[in-house]
PDB file of C-alpha atoms and ligand atoms in Angstrom:
ATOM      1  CA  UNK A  20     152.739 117.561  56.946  1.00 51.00           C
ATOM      2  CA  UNK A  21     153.627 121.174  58.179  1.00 52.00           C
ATOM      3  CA  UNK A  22     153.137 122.283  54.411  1.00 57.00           C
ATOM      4  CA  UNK A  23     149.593 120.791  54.130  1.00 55.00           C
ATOM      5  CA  UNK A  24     148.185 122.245  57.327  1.00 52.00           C
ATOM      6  CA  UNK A  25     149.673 125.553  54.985  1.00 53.00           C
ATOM      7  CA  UNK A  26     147.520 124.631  52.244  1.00 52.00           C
ATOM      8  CA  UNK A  27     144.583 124.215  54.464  1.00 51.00           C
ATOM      9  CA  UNK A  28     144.581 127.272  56.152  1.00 48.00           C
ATOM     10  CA  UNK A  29     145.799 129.115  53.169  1.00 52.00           C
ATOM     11  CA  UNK A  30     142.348 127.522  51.294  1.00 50.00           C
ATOM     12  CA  UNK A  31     140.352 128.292  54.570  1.00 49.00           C
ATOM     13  CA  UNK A  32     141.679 132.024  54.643  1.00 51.00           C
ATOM     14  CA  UNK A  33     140.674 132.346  50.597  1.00 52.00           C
ATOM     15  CA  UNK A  34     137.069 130.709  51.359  1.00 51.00           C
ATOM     16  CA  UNK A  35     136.723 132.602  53.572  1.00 56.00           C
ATOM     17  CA  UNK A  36     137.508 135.899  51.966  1.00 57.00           C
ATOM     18  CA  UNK A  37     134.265 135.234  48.976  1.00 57.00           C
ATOM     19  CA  UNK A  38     132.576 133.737  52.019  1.00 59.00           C
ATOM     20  CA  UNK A  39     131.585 136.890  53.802  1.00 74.00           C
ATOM     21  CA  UNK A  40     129.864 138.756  51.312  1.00 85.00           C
ATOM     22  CA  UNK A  41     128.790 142.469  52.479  1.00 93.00           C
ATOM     23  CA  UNK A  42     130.362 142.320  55.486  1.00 96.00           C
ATOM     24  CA  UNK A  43     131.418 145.714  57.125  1.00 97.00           C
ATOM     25  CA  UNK A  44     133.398 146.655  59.376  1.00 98.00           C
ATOM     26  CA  UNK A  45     133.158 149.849  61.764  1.00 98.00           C
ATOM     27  CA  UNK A  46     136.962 150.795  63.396  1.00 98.00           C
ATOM     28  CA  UNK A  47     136.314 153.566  65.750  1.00 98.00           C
ATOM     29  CA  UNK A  48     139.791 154.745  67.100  1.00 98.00           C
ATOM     30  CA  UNK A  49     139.280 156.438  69.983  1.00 98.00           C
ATOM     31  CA  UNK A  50     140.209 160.339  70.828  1.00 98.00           C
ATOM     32  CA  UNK A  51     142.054 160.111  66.840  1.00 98.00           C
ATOM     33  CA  UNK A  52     142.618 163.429  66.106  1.00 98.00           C
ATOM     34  CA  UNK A  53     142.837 163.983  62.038  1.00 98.00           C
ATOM     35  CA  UNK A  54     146.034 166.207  62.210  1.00 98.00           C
ATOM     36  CA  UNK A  55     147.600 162.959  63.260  1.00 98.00           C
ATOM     37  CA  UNK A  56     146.728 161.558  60.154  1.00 98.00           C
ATOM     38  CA  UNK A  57     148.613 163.910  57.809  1.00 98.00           C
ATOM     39  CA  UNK A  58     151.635 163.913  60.502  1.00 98.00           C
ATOM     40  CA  UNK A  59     152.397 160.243  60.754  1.00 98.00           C
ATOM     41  CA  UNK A  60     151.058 158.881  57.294  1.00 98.00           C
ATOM     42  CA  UNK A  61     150.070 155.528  58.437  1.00 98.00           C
ATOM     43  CA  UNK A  62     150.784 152.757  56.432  1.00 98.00           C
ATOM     44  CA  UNK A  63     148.155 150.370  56.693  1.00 98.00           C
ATOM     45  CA  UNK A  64     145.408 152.901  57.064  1.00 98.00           C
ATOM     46  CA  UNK A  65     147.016 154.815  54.620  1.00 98.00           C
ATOM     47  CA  UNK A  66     145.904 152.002  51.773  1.00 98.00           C
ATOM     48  CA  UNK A  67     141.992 152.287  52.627  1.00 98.00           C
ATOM     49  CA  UNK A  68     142.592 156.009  52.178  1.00 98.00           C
ATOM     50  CA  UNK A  69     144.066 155.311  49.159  1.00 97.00           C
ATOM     51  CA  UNK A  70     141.502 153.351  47.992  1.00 96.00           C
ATOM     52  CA  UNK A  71     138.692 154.948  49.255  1.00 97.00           C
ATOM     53  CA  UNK A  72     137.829 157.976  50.158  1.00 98.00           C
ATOM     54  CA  UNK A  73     137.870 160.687  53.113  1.00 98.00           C
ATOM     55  CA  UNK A  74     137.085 163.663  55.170  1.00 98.00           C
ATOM     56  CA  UNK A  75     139.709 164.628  57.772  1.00 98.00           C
ATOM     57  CA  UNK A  76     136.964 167.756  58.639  1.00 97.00           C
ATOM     58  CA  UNK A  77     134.416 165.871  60.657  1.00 98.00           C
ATOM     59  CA  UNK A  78     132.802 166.681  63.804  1.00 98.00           C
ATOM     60  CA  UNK A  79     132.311 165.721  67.027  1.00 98.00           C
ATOM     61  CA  UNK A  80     128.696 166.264  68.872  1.00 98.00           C
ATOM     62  CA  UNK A  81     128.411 168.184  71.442  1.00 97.00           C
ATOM     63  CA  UNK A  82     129.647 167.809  74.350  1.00 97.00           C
ATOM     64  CA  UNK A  83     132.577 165.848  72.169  1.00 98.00           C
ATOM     65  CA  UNK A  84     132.976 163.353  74.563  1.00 98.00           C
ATOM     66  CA  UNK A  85     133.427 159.297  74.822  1.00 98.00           C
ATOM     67  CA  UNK A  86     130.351 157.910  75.459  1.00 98.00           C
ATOM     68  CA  UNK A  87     127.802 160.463  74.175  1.00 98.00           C
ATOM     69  CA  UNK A  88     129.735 160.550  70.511  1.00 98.00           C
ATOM     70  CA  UNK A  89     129.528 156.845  70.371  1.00 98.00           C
ATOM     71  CA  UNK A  90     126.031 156.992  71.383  1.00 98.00           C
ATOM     72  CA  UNK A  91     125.291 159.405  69.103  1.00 98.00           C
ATOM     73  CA  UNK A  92     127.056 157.224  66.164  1.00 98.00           C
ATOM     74  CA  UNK A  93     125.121 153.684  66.785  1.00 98.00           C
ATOM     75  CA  UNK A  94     121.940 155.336  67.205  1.00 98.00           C
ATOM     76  CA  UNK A  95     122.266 158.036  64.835  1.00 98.00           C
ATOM     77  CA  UNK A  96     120.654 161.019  67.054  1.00 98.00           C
ATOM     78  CA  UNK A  97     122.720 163.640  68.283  1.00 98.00           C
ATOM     79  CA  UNK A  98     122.683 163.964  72.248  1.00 97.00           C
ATOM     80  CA  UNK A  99     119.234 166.286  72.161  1.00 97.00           C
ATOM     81  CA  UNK A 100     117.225 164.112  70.034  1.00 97.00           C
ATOM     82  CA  UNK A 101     117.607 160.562  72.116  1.00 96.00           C
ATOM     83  CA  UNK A 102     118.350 162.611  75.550  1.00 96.00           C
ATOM     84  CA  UNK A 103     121.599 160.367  75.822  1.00 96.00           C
ATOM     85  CA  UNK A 104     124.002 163.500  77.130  1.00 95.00           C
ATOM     86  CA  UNK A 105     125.628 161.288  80.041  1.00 96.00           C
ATOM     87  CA  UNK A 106     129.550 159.991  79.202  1.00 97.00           C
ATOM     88  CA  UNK A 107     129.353 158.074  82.507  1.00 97.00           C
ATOM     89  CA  UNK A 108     127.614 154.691  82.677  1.00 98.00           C
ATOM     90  CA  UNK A 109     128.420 151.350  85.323  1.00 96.00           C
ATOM     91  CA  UNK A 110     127.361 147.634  84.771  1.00 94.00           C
ATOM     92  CA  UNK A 111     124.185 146.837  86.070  1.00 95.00           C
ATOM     93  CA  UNK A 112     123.044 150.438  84.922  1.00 96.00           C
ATOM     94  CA  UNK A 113     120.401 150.687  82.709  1.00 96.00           C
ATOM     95  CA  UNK A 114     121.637 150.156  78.693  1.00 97.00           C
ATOM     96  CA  UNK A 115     120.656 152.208  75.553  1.00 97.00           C
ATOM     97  CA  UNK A 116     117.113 152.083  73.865  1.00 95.00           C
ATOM     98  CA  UNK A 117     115.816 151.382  70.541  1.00 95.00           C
ATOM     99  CA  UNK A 118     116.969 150.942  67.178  1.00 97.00           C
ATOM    100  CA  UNK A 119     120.773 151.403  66.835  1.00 98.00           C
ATOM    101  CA  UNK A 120     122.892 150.502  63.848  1.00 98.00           C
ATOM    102  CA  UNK A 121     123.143 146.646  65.273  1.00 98.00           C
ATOM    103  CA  UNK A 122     119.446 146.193  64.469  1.00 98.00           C
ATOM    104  CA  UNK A 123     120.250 147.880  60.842  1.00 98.00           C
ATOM    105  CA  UNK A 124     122.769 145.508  59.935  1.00 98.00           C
ATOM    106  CA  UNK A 125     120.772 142.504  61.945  1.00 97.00           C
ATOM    107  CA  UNK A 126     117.800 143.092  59.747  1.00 96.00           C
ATOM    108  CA  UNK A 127     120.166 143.175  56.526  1.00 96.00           C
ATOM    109  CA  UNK A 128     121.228 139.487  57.707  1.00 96.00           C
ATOM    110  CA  UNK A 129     124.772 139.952  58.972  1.00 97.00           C
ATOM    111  CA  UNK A 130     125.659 138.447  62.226  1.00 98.00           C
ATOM    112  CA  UNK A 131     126.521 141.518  64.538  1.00 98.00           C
ATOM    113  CA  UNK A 132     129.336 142.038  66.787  1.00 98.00           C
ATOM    114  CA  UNK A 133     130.448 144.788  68.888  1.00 98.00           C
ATOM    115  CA  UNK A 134     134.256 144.593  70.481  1.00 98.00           C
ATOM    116  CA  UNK A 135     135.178 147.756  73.015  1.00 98.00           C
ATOM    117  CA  UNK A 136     137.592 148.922  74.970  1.00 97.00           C
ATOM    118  CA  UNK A 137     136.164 150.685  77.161  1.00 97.00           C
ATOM    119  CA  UNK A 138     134.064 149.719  80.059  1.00 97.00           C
ATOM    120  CA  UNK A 139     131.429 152.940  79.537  1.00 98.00           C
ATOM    121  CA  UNK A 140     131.083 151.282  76.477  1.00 98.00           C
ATOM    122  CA  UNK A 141     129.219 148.906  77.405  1.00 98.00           C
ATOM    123  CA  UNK A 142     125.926 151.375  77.703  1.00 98.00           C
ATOM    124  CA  UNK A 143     125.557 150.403  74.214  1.00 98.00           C
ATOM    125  CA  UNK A 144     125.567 147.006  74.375  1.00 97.00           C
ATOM    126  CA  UNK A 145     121.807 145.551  73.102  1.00 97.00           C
ATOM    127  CA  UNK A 146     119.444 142.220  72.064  1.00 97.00           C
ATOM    128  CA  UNK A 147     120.695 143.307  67.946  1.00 98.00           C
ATOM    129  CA  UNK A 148     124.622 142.436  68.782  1.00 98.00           C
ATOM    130  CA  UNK A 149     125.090 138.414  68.551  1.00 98.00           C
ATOM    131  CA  UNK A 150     128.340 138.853  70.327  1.00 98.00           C
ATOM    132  CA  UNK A 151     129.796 141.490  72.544  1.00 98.00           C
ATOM    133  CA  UNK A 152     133.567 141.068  73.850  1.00 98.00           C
ATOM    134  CA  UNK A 153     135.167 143.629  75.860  1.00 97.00           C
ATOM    135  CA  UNK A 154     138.783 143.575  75.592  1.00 96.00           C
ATOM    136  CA  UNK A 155     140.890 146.373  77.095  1.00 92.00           C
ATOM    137  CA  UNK A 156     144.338 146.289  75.271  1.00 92.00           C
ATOM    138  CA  UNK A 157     143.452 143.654  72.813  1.00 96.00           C
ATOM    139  CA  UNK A 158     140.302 144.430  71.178  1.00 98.00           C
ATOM    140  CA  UNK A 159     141.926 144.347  67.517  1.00 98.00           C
ATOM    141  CA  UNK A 160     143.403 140.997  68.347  1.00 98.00           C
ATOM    142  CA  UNK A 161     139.850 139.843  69.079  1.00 98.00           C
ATOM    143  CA  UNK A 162     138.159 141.241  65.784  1.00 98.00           C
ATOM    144  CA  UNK A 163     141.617 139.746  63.904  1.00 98.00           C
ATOM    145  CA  UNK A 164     139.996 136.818  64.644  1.00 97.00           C
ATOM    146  CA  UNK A 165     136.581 136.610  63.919  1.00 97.00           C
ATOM    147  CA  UNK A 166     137.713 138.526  60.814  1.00 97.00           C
ATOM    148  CA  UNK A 167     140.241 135.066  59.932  1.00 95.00           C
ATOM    149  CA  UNK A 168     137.047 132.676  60.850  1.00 95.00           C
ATOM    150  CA  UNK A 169     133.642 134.323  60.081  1.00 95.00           C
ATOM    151  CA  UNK A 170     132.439 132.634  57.222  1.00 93.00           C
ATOM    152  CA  UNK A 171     128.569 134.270  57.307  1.00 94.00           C
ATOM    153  CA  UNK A 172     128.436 137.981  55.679  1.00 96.00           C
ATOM    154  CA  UNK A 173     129.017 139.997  59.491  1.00 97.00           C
ATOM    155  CA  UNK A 174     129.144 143.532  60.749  1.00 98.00           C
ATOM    156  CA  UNK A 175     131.649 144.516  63.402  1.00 98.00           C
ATOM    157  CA  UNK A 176     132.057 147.161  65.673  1.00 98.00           C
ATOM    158  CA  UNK A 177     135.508 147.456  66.996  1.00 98.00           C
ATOM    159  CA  UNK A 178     136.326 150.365  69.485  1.00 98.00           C
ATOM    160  CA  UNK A 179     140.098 150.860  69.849  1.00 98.00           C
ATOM    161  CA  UNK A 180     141.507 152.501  73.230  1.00 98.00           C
ATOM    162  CA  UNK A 181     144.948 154.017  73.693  1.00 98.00           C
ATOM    163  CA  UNK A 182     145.122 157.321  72.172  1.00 98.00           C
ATOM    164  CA  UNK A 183     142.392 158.687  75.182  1.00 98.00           C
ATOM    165  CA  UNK A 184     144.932 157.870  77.323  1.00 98.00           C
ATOM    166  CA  UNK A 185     148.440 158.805  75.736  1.00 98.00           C
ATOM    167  CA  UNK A 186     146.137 162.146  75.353  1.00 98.00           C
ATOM    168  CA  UNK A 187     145.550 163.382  78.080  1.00 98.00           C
ATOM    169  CA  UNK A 188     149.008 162.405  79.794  1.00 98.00           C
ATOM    170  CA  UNK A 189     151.262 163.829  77.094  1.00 98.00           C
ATOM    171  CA  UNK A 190     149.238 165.595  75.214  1.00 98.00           C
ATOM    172  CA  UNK A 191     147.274 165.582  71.947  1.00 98.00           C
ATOM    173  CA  UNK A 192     149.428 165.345  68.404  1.00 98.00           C
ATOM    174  CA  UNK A 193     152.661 164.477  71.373  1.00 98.00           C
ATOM    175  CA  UNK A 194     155.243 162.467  69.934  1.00 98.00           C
ATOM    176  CA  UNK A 195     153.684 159.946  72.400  1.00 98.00           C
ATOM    177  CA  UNK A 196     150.229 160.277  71.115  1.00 98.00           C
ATOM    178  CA  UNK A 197     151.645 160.026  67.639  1.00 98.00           C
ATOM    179  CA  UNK A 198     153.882 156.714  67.977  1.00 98.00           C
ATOM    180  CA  UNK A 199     150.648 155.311  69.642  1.00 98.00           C
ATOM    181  CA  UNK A 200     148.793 155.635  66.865  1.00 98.00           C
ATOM    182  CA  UNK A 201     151.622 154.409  64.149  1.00 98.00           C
ATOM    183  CA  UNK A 202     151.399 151.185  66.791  1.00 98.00           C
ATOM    184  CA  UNK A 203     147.303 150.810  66.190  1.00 98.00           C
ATOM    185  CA  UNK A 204     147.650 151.257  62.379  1.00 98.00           C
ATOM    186  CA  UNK A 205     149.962 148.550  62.485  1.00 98.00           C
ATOM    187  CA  UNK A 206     148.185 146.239  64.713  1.00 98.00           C
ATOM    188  CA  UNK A 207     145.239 147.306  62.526  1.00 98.00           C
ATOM    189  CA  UNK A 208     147.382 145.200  59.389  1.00 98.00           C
ATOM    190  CA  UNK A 209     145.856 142.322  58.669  1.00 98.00           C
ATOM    191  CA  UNK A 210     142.022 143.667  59.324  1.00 98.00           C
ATOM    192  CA  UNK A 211     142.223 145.681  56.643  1.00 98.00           C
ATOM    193  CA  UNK A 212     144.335 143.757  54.150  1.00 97.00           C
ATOM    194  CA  UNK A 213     141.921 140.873  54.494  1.00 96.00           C
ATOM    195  CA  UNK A 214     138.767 143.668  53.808  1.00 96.00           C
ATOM    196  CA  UNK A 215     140.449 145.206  51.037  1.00 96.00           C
ATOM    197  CA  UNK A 216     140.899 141.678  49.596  1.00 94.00           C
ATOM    198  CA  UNK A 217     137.635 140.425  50.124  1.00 93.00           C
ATOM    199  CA  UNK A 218     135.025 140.258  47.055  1.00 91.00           C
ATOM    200  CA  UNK A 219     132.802 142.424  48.474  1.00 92.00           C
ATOM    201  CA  UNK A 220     133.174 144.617  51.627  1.00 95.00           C
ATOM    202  CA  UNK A 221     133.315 148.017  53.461  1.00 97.00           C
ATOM    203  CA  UNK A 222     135.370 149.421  56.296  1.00 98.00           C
ATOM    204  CA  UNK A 223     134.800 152.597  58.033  1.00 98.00           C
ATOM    205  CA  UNK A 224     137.721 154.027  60.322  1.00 98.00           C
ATOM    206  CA  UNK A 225     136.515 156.938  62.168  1.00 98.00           C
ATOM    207  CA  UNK A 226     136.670 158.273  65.601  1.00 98.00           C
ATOM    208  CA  UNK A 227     134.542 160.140  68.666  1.00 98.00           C
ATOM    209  CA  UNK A 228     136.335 162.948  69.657  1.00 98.00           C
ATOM    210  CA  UNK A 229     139.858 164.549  69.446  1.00 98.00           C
ATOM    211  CA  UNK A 230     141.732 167.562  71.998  1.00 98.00           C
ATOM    212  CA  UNK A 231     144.279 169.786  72.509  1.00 98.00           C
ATOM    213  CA  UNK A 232     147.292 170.150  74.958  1.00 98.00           C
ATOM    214  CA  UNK A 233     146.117 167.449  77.197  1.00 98.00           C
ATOM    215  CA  UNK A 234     142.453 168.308  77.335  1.00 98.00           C
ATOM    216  CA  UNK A 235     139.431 167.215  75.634  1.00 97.00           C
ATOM    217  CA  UNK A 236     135.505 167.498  75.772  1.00 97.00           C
ATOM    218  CA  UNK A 237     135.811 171.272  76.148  1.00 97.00           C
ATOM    219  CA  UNK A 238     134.433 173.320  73.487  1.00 97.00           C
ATOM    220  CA  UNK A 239     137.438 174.172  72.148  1.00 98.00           C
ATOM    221  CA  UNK A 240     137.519 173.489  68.281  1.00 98.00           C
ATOM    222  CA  UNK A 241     140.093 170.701  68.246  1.00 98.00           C
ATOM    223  CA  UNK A 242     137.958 168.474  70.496  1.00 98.00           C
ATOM    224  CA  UNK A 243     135.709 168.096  68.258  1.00 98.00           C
ATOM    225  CA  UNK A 244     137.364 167.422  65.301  1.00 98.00           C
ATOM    226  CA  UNK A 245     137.602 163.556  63.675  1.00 98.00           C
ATOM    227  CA  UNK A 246     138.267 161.807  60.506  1.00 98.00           C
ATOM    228  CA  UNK A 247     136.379 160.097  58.329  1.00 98.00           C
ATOM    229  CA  UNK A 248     137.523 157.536  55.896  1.00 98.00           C
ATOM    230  CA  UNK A 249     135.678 155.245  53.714  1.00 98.00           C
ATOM    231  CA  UNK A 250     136.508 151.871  51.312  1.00 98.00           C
ATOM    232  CA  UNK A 251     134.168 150.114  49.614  1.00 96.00           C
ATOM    233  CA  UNK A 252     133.701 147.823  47.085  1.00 91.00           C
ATOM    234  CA  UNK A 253     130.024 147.602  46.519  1.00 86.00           C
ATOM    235  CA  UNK A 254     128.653 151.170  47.371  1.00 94.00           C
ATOM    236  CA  UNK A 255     129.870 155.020  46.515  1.00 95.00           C
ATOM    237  CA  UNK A 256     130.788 156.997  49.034  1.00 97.00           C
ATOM    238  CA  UNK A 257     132.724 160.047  46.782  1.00 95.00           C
ATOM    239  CA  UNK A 258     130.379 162.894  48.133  1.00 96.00           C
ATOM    240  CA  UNK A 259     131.648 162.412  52.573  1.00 96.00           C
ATOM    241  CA  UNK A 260     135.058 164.049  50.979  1.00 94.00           C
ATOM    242  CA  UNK A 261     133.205 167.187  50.495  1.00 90.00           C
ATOM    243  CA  UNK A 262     130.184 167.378  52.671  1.00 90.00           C
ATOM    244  CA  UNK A 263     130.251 167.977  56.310  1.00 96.00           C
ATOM    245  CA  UNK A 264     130.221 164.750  58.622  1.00 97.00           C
ATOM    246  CA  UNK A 265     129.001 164.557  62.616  1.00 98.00           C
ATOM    247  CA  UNK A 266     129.722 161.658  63.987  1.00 97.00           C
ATOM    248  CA  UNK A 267     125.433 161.186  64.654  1.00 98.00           C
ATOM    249  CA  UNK A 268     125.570 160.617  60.631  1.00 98.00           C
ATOM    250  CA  UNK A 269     127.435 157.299  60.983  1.00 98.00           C
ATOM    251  CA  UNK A 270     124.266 155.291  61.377  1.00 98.00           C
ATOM    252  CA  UNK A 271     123.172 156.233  57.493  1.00 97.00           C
ATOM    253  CA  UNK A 272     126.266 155.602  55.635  1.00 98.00           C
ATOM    254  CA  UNK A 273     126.013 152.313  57.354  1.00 98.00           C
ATOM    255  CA  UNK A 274     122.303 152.049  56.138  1.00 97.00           C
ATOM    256  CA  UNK A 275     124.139 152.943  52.528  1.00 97.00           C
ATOM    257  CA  UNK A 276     126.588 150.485  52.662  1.00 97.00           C
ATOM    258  CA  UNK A 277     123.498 148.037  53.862  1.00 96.00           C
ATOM    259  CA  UNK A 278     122.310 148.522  50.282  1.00 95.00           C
ATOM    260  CA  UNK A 279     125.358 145.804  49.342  1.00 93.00           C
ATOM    261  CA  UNK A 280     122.203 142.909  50.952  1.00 89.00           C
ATOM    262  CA  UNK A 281     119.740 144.208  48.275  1.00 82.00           C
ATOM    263  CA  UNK A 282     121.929 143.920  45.153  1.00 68.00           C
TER     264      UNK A 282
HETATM  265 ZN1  LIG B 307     136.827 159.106  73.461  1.00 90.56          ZN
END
């Protein structure tokens, strides 16, 4: 009996995997710095660099801070063109405005979600998401498992906390900072095993800000630094590993990758 309920969620995972075609998915870890990277050589986000491409040169906007990046990367203005230069924002507050990359991917016919980890985060939050969960320490756990059961072609934002906070008590590239991220790339495992085996599919992992010592949002040049890395199956993304990225230029490669819908 045990080895048929096997078989059944073995067939369900497979489905499930041709199922979703175009899906994306949008990791946004949190105060990464890109030195990191290089230092720990993560395994699991290691592959998609592997397979895909990267730019461990990006940029910040300025101020490099929390909210105001991660404004700047759904809507795809930087802070002076949409006027969004607050990092500080409370429920009941009044939430962004306009077209973000939600309504992009809404209009492409993906069901939209948007998982965060922060409650600031929540600014963004808008009628072009079909689901919005807010989970402090477990928002991977949550995308895991739409991820395992979404069977219509989705986008997902997930926003991972953790390193914003080993940051700024230990310090920035710490041995701290650094086992916290080996711990998110491999809680990040099966998310990106099951995009890199899907039939058609891209992930971004990228991040808002970094810092130094145990600072960040200053303008010194560390702060502002983040990576970029790119897989996908359907579009080419060769030319981010030598142009300059800010992180307001999120919202067209996910118009690019959009392009999968047309084909
Ligand atoms: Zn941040």
């Amino acid at each position: 009996m045990k080895k048929f309920f096997y078989f059944i969620f073995t067939l369900l995972s497979v489905t499930n995997l041709f199922a979703a075609d175009c899906s994306i998915i949008v990791i946004s870890i949190d105060a990464l710095h890109p030195d990191a990277i290089n230092i720990v050589k993560p395994e699991n986000i290691g592959k998609v660099m592997s397979a895909g491409v990267y730019n461990l040169n990006g940029k910040s906007v300025n101020p490099p801070k929390t909210l105001i990046s991660h404004t700047a990367m759904v809507t795809g203005k930087t802070p002076e063109e949409s006027g969004y230069i607050s990092n500080s924002w409370e429920k009941g507050k009044p939430t962004v405005f306009g077209e973000t990359i939600f309504h992009d991917a809404k209009r492409a016919g993906l069901k939209t979600y948007f998982i965060y980890s922060k409650n600031k985060l929540g600014f963004l939050e808008n009628s072009a998401i079909d689901k919005t969960i807010y989970g402090k320490d477990d928002s991977i756990l949550i995308a895991e498992k739409i991820v395992k059961e979404e069977t219509e072609p989705y986008f997902i934002f997930l926003h991972i906390s953790g390193l914003d906070e080993v940051g700024p008590k230990y310090g920035w590239l710490s041995k701290e900072y650094l086992e916290e991220f080996q711990l998110i790339d491999s809680d990040l495992q099966n998310i990106l095993e099951h995009f890199i085996a899907m039939k058609s599919s891209t992930i971004i992992i990228t991040s808002d800000h970094a810092g130094h010592d145990k600072e960040h949002g200053t303008n010194h040049p560390d702060d502002y630094k983040l990576p970029l890395i790119i897989f996908s199956k359907d579009i080419k993304f060769d030319d981010i590993s030598s142009s300059s990225y800010y992180s307001f230029q999120l919202r067209s490669l996910i118009n690019r990758a959009l392009k999968c819908r047309q084909n």
